mmCIF file of C-alpha atoms and ligand atoms in Angstrom:
data_model
loop_
_atom_site.group_PDB
_atom_site.id
_atom_site.type_symbol
_atom_site.label_atom_id
_atom_site.label_comp_id
_atom_site.label_asym_id
_atom_site.label_seq_id
_atom_site.Cartn_x
_atom_site.Cartn_y
_atom_site.Cartn_z
ATOM 1 C CA UNK L 1 -25.065 27.292 -2.396
ATOM 2 C CA UNK L 2 -27.490 28.122 -5.740
ATOM 3 C CA UNK L 3 -24.782 29.219 -9.058
ATOM 4 C CA UNK L 4 -27.031 31.115 -11.582
ATOM 5 C CA UNK L 5 -24.836 31.085 -14.796
ATOM 6 C CA UNK L 6 -23.790 33.651 -16.102
ATOM 7 C CA UNK L 7 -25.252 34.112 -19.096
ATOM 8 C CA UNK L 8 -22.664 35.875 -21.926
ATOM 9 C CA UNK L 9 -19.775 33.751 -20.446
ATOM 10 C CA UNK L 10 -22.173 30.192 -20.940
ATOM 11 C CA UNK L 11 -23.162 30.577 -24.691
ATOM 12 C CA UNK L 12 -19.983 31.666 -25.571
ATOM 13 C CA UNK L 13 -17.172 28.922 -27.809
ATOM 14 C CA UNK L 14 -14.485 30.713 -25.919
ATOM 15 C CA UNK L 15 -12.823 29.013 -23.143
ATOM 16 C CA UNK L 16 -11.800 30.679 -19.717
ATOM 17 C CA UNK L 17 -9.908 29.062 -17.275
ATOM 18 C CA UNK L 18 -9.419 30.621 -13.676
ATOM 19 C CA UNK L 19 -6.395 29.787 -11.777
ATOM 20 C CA UNK L 20 -4.781 30.286 -8.363
ATOM 21 C CA UNK L 21 -1.780 32.767 -8.015
ATOM 22 C CA UNK L 22 1.160 31.323 -6.631
ATOM 23 C CA UNK L 23 2.844 28.160 -6.653
ATOM 24 C CA UNK L 24 -0.086 26.424 -8.543
ATOM 25 C CA UNK L 25 0.408 28.929 -10.750
ATOM 26 C CA UNK L 26 4.011 28.829 -10.960
ATOM 27 C CA UNK L 27 4.004 25.075 -11.847
ATOM 28 C CA UNK L 28 0.823 25.026 -14.097
ATOM 29 C CA UNK L 29 1.532 27.791 -16.175
ATOM 30 C CA UNK L 30 4.735 25.644 -17.707
ATOM 31 C CA UNK L 31 1.717 22.734 -18.527
ATOM 32 C CA UNK L 32 -0.602 25.313 -20.269
ATOM 33 C CA UNK L 33 2.561 26.117 -22.054
ATOM 34 C CA UNK L 34 3.127 22.637 -23.540
ATOM 35 C CA UNK L 35 -0.753 22.606 -24.625
ATOM 36 C CA UNK L 36 -0.420 25.695 -26.992
ATOM 37 C CA UNK L 37 -1.800 28.059 -24.271
ATOM 38 C CA UNK L 38 1.049 30.530 -23.183
ATOM 39 C CA UNK L 39 -0.573 33.287 -21.256
ATOM 40 C CA UNK L 40 0.577 36.748 -23.843
ATOM 41 C CA UNK L 41 2.388 38.360 -20.880
ATOM 42 C CA UNK L 42 3.584 37.272 -17.532
ATOM 43 C CA UNK L 43 1.160 36.745 -15.147
ATOM 44 C CA UNK L 44 4.425 36.057 -12.752
ATOM 45 C CA UNK L 45 4.758 39.919 -13.675
ATOM 46 C CA UNK L 46 2.247 41.788 -14.496
ATOM 47 C CA UNK L 47 -0.479 43.546 -12.600
ATOM 48 C CA UNK L 48 -2.724 42.700 -14.818
ATOM 49 C CA UNK L 49 -5.745 40.487 -13.851
ATOM 50 C CA UNK L 50 -7.038 38.867 -17.555
ATOM 51 C CA UNK L 51 -4.528 37.138 -19.910
ATOM 52 C CA UNK L 52 -4.897 36.346 -23.788
ATOM 53 C CA UNK L 53 -3.123 33.054 -24.296
ATOM 54 C CA UNK L 54 -1.357 32.072 -28.188
ATOM 55 C CA UNK L 55 -4.763 30.573 -28.599
ATOM 56 C CA UNK L 56 -6.873 32.956 -29.714
ATOM 57 C CA UNK L 57 -10.088 30.585 -28.115
ATOM 58 C CA UNK L 58 -8.356 30.667 -24.654
ATOM 59 C CA UNK L 59 -7.977 32.883 -21.491
ATOM 60 C CA UNK L 60 -7.097 32.811 -17.883
ATOM 61 C CA UNK L 61 -8.153 34.642 -15.678
ATOM 62 C CA UNK L 62 -5.300 35.093 -12.223
ATOM 63 C CA UNK L 63 -7.186 34.810 -8.859
ATOM 64 C CA UNK L 64 -6.507 33.736 -4.927
ATOM 65 C CA UNK L 65 -6.855 30.264 -5.037
ATOM 66 C CA UNK L 66 -10.116 30.097 -1.833
ATOM 67 C CA UNK L 67 -12.212 32.000 -5.062
ATOM 68 C CA UNK L 68 -10.939 29.842 -8.129
ATOM 69 C CA UNK L 69 -13.831 27.395 -7.030
ATOM 70 C CA UNK L 70 -16.414 30.572 -7.440
ATOM 71 C CA UNK L 71 -15.828 31.912 -10.402
ATOM 72 C CA UNK L 72 -15.696 28.068 -11.909
ATOM 73 C CA UNK L 73 -19.440 26.885 -9.566
ATOM 74 C CA UNK L 74 -21.455 31.111 -11.173
ATOM 75 C CA UNK L 75 -19.636 30.136 -14.602
ATOM 76 C CA UNK L 76 -17.108 33.070 -14.923
ATOM 77 C CA UNK L 77 -14.958 30.646 -15.954
ATOM 78 C CA UNK L 78 -15.456 27.119 -17.434
ATOM 79 C CA UNK L 79 -12.541 26.057 -15.745
ATOM 80 C CA UNK L 80 -10.737 25.836 -12.627
ATOM 81 C CA UNK L 81 -6.765 24.831 -11.554
ATOM 82 C CA UNK L 82 -6.995 25.112 -7.822
ATOM 83 C CA UNK L 83 -5.512 23.059 -5.201
ATOM 84 C CA UNK L 84 -7.502 20.014 -3.826
ATOM 85 C CA UNK L 85 -7.263 21.881 -0.234
ATOM 86 C CA UNK L 86 -8.862 24.591 -1.376
ATOM 87 C CA UNK L 87 -11.508 22.131 -3.014
ATOM 88 C CA UNK L 88 -12.135 19.971 0.448
ATOM 89 C CA UNK L 89 -13.119 23.371 2.193
ATOM 90 C CA UNK L 90 -15.529 24.857 -0.090
ATOM 91 C CA UNK L 91 -19.303 24.570 0.434
ATOM 92 C CA UNK L 92 -21.108 24.354 -2.437
ATOM 93 C CA UNK L 93 -20.603 21.942 -5.944
ATOM 94 C CA UNK L 94 -21.311 23.053 -9.235
ATOM 95 C CA UNK L 95 -18.618 21.640 -10.858
ATOM 96 C CA UNK L 96 -16.988 18.481 -11.869
ATOM 97 C CA UNK L 97 -13.139 17.762 -10.804
ATOM 98 C CA UNK L 98 -11.683 15.681 -14.164
ATOM 99 C CA UNK L 99 -8.666 15.961 -13.389
ATOM 100 C CA UNK L 100 -5.482 15.920 -11.186
ATOM 101 C CA UNK L 101 -2.881 17.297 -12.392
ATOM 102 C CA UNK L 102 0.132 16.222 -9.975
ATOM 103 C CA UNK L 103 1.714 19.427 -9.840
ATOM 104 C CA UNK L 104 1.866 21.654 -6.239
ATOM 105 C CA UNK L 105 1.797 17.965 -4.258
ATOM 106 C CA UNK L 106 1.658 18.537 -0.795
ATOM 107 C CA UNK L 107 0.041 17.151 2.448
ATOM 108 C CA UNK L 108 -2.420 17.834 4.751
ATOM 109 C CA UNK L 109 -1.115 17.446 8.328
ATOM 110 C CA UNK L 110 -1.450 18.014 12.015
ATOM 111 C CA UNK L 111 1.364 19.490 13.446
ATOM 112 C CA UNK L 112 2.211 20.341 17.450
ATOM 113 C CA UNK L 113 5.892 21.616 19.306
ATOM 114 C CA UNK L 114 8.107 19.165 19.716
ATOM 115 C CA UNK L 115 7.959 17.434 23.071
ATOM 116 C CA UNK L 116 4.973 18.581 24.060
ATOM 117 C CA UNK L 117 2.785 17.133 27.003
ATOM 118 C CA UNK L 118 -0.859 17.650 26.770
ATOM 119 C CA UNK L 119 -3.353 17.919 29.917
ATOM 120 C CA UNK L 120 -6.454 20.271 28.335
ATOM 121 C CA UNK L 121 -9.554 17.958 27.564
ATOM 122 C CA UNK L 122 -10.423 20.311 24.301
ATOM 123 C CA UNK L 123 -7.716 20.358 21.359
ATOM 124 C CA UNK L 124 -6.857 24.137 20.373
ATOM 125 C CA UNK L 125 -6.376 23.898 16.426
ATOM 126 C CA UNK L 126 -5.107 27.414 14.095
ATOM 127 C CA UNK L 127 -5.699 26.064 10.615
ATOM 128 C CA UNK L 128 -7.060 28.077 7.711
ATOM 129 C CA UNK L 129 -8.849 24.997 6.666
ATOM 130 C CA UNK L 130 -11.973 24.827 9.664
ATOM 131 C CA UNK L 131 -14.376 22.964 7.660
ATOM 132 C CA UNK L 132 -11.281 20.288 6.747
ATOM 133 C CA UNK L 133 -10.357 19.965 10.919
ATOM 134 C CA UNK L 134 -13.382 20.048 12.292
ATOM 135 C CA UNK L 135 -14.424 16.742 10.103
ATOM 136 C CA UNK L 136 -11.223 14.854 10.613
ATOM 137 C CA UNK L 137 -11.306 15.259 14.607
ATOM 138 C CA UNK L 138 -15.464 14.254 14.566
ATOM 139 C CA UNK L 139 -14.272 11.757 12.734
ATOM 140 C CA UNK L 140 -11.879 10.750 15.819
ATOM 141 C CA UNK L 141 -14.466 12.164 18.268
ATOM 142 C CA UNK L 142 -12.014 14.531 19.119
ATOM 143 C CA UNK L 143 -13.244 17.353 20.863
ATOM 144 C CA UNK L 144 -11.620 20.589 19.410
ATOM 145 C CA UNK L 145 -11.133 24.572 19.713
ATOM 146 C CA UNK L 146 -10.959 26.347 15.670
ATOM 147 C CA UNK L 147 -9.162 28.984 15.384
ATOM 148 C CA UNK L 148 -9.191 30.533 12.529
ATOM 149 C CA UNK L 149 -6.268 32.089 11.266
ATOM 150 C CA UNK L 150 -5.568 33.043 7.326
ATOM 151 C CA UNK L 151 -1.364 32.609 7.217
ATOM 152 C CA UNK L 152 2.041 31.324 9.415
ATOM 153 C CA UNK L 153 -0.366 28.891 11.070
ATOM 154 C CA UNK L 154 3.425 27.686 12.743
ATOM 155 C CA UNK L 155 3.301 30.571 14.358
ATOM 156 C CA UNK L 156 0.322 30.239 16.804
ATOM 157 C CA UNK L 157 1.798 27.106 18.653
ATOM 158 C CA UNK L 158 4.997 28.763 19.718
ATOM 159 C CA UNK L 159 3.407 32.073 21.255
ATOM 160 C CA UNK L 160 0.450 30.248 23.001
ATOM 161 C CA UNK L 161 -2.663 30.875 20.713
ATOM 162 C CA UNK L 162 -2.899 27.394 19.923
ATOM 163 C CA UNK L 163 -1.861 23.346 21.399
ATOM 164 C CA UNK L 164 -2.153 22.308 17.379
ATOM 165 C CA UNK L 165 -1.877 23.260 13.377
ATOM 166 C CA UNK L 166 -3.737 21.900 11.051
ATOM 167 C CA UNK L 167 -1.302 22.726 7.712
ATOM 168 C CA UNK L 168 -0.093 22.329 4.542
ATOM 169 C CA UNK L 169 3.360 20.441 4.384
ATOM 170 C CA UNK L 170 5.955 19.768 1.515
ATOM 171 C CA UNK L 171 9.646 19.596 2.198
ATOM 172 C CA UNK L 172 8.605 20.352 6.462
ATOM 173 C CA UNK L 173 11.618 23.226 6.377
ATOM 174 C CA UNK L 174 8.536 25.650 7.760
ATOM 175 C CA UNK L 175 7.932 23.059 10.473
ATOM 176 C CA UNK L 176 11.522 22.297 11.835
ATOM 177 C CA UNK L 177 12.659 25.774 11.742
ATOM 178 C CA UNK L 178 10.061 26.254 14.347
ATOM 179 C CA UNK L 179 9.785 23.542 16.162
ATOM 180 C CA UNK L 180 7.026 21.952 15.813
ATOM 181 C CA UNK L 181 6.153 17.989 14.270
ATOM 182 C CA UNK L 182 4.282 16.151 11.546
ATOM 183 C CA UNK L 183 2.210 14.208 14.455
ATOM 184 C CA UNK L 184 -0.600 13.185 11.880
ATOM 185 C CA UNK L 185 -0.879 13.115 7.879
ATOM 186 C CA UNK L 186 -4.579 13.979 7.223
ATOM 187 C CA UNK L 187 -4.471 13.440 3.311
ATOM 188 C CA UNK L 188 -2.620 14.016 0.300
ATOM 189 C CA UNK L 189 -2.681 16.992 -1.798
ATOM 190 C CA UNK L 190 -2.389 18.032 -5.416
ATOM 191 C CA UNK L 191 -3.663 21.054 -8.105
ATOM 192 C CA UNK L 192 -6.746 19.507 -10.278
ATOM 193 C CA UNK L 193 -8.988 20.608 -12.389
ATOM 194 C CA UNK L 194 -12.385 21.364 -12.330
ATOM 195 C CA UNK L 195 -15.728 22.447 -14.871
ATOM 196 C CA UNK L 196 -17.727 24.400 -14.627
ATOM 197 C CA UNK L 197 -21.051 21.897 -15.144
ATOM 198 C CA UNK L 198 -23.479 24.029 -17.434
ATOM 199 C CA UNK L 199 -19.698 24.100 -19.726
ATOM 200 C CA UNK L 200 -19.584 20.653 -19.378
ATOM 201 C CA UNK L 201 -22.286 19.859 -21.664
ATOM 202 C CA UNK L 202 -22.098 23.223 -23.542
ATOM 203 C CA UNK L 203 -18.629 23.509 -24.864
ATOM 204 C CA UNK L 204 -18.270 19.578 -23.911
ATOM 205 C CA UNK L 205 -16.279 18.849 -27.042
ATOM 206 C CA UNK L 206 -13.384 22.301 -26.336
ATOM 207 C CA UNK L 207 -13.913 21.718 -22.755
ATOM 208 C CA UNK L 208 -12.351 18.051 -23.049
ATOM 209 C CA UNK L 209 -10.529 18.410 -26.118
ATOM 210 C CA UNK L 210 -7.746 20.585 -23.348
ATOM 211 C CA UNK L 211 -8.826 18.105 -20.698
ATOM 212 C CA UNK L 212 -6.547 14.914 -23.070
ATOM 213 C CA UNK L 213 -4.754 18.000 -23.622
ATOM 214 C CA UNK L 214 -3.667 19.014 -20.290
ATOM 215 C CA UNK L 215 -3.121 15.326 -19.459
ATOM 216 C CA UNK L 216 -0.966 14.105 -22.148
ATOM 217 C CA UNK L 217 0.665 16.256 -20.916
ATOM 218 C CA UNK L 218 0.923 16.611 -16.965
ATOM 219 C CA UNK L 219 4.208 14.672 -17.004
ATOM 220 C CA UNK L 220 6.163 16.981 -18.981
ATOM 221 C CA UNK L 221 5.545 20.313 -17.708
ATOM 222 C CA UNK L 222 6.899 20.896 -14.752
ATOM 223 C CA UNK L 223 8.633 23.780 -13.497
HETATM 224 P P1 LIG X 1 7.892 23.604 3.661
HETATM 225 O O1 LIG X 1 8.848 24.443 4.770
HETATM 226 O O2 LIG X 1 7.694 23.641 2.369
HETATM 227 O O3 LIG X 1 7.082 22.053 4.206
HETATM 228 O O4 LIG X 1 6.432 24.357 3.126
HETATM 229 C C1 LIG X 1 5.120 24.667 4.545
HETATM 230 C C2 LIG X 1 4.943 26.161 4.178
HETATM 231 O O5 LIG X 1 4.460 26.149 2.294
HETATM 232 C C3 LIG X 1 2.833 26.402 4.722
HETATM 233 O O6 LIG X 1 3.630 27.754 5.139
HETATM 234 C C4 LIG X 1 2.600 26.040 3.939
HETATM 235 O O7 LIG X 1 1.275 26.783 4.066
HETATM 236 C C5 LIG X 1 2.976 26.183 2.537
HETATM 237 N N1 LIG X 1 2.391 25.517 1.421
HETATM 238 C C6 LIG X 1 3.005 24.281 1.374
HETATM 239 N N2 LIG X 1 2.619 23.385 -0.200
HETATM 240 C C7 LIG X 1 2.189 24.339 -0.316
HETATM 241 C C8 LIG X 1 1.489 24.248 -1.632
HETATM 242 N N3 LIG X 1 1.284 22.926 -2.342
HETATM 243 N N4 LIG X 1 0.220 25.303 -1.831
HETATM 244 C C9 LIG X 1 0.298 26.678 -1.181
HETATM 245 N N5 LIG X 1 1.132 26.413 -0.066
HETATM 246 C C10 LIG X 1 2.256 25.595 0.582
#
C-alpha cells in the first residue's frame, strides 16, 4: 500500500495515539494513565472519537482495531496501540513496531468440534484472519477453503458452515461452552505499539520518550 503522509499531522510537534477499542482500550488506559496520559473524558463511556489528555501535547483517537494500522501508516496518527493479530493480518508496512506492551494477551489457534471425524480432502475454515490462516495451512501443504466471518467464529462449525475455526482464545471458556477443542496453537498475541515511519524521524525525541515511559510502566499499569 502506498501511504502518502498527511502533512499537517506530520509537521506538528504534538503526538496522536490511535487506540483499538475493546479489550486493548480497557487494558491500555491504566498504562497510559501511569505514563501521565489520562484522557479528559472516559473513552469507555463517551461517544467522542478524539480525546484530549492530561498532557496538552498528546491526544488519543479511539477506533476499530483493524483501522489502527491504517491511521498510523498514513500518518493521521503518529502511534498506535493494537493487537499483534491485527498486525499479522494487515497488508502494509508504513510503520515500525518497537514495543510489546504485554497486555491483552491471548493466542491464535485452530479449533474443531470435540471428537470430530473428518473425511473431506479440503478443510473448510471459518475465520476473520483469512491471511494468517491461508499462510499457516499453506506451509503445512493442507488444502483449505477459507470462509471469512466478522465475529462469533465458534458458531460456524456448530451449524455446518465450517469444519474448523481460527480465532483468538484467552481463557478457553467460549470454546468449552460451545463443545469445541483447540487442536493447534498458531502463535502468541499481545498488544503492540506501532509508530508511523515519518513521525519516527520528525518527532523522534517525543516518540522515543513516550515509548520509554510506556516500557517503564508496562508491568505496573495492568487492569
Ligand atoms: P475466551 O472465552 O476467554 O477464550 O475468549 C474467547 C473469545 O474472546 C473469542 O470470541 C475471541 O475472539 C475473543 N478474544 C479473546 N482474546 C481476545 C483479545 N485479546 N482481543 C480481542 N478478542 C479476544
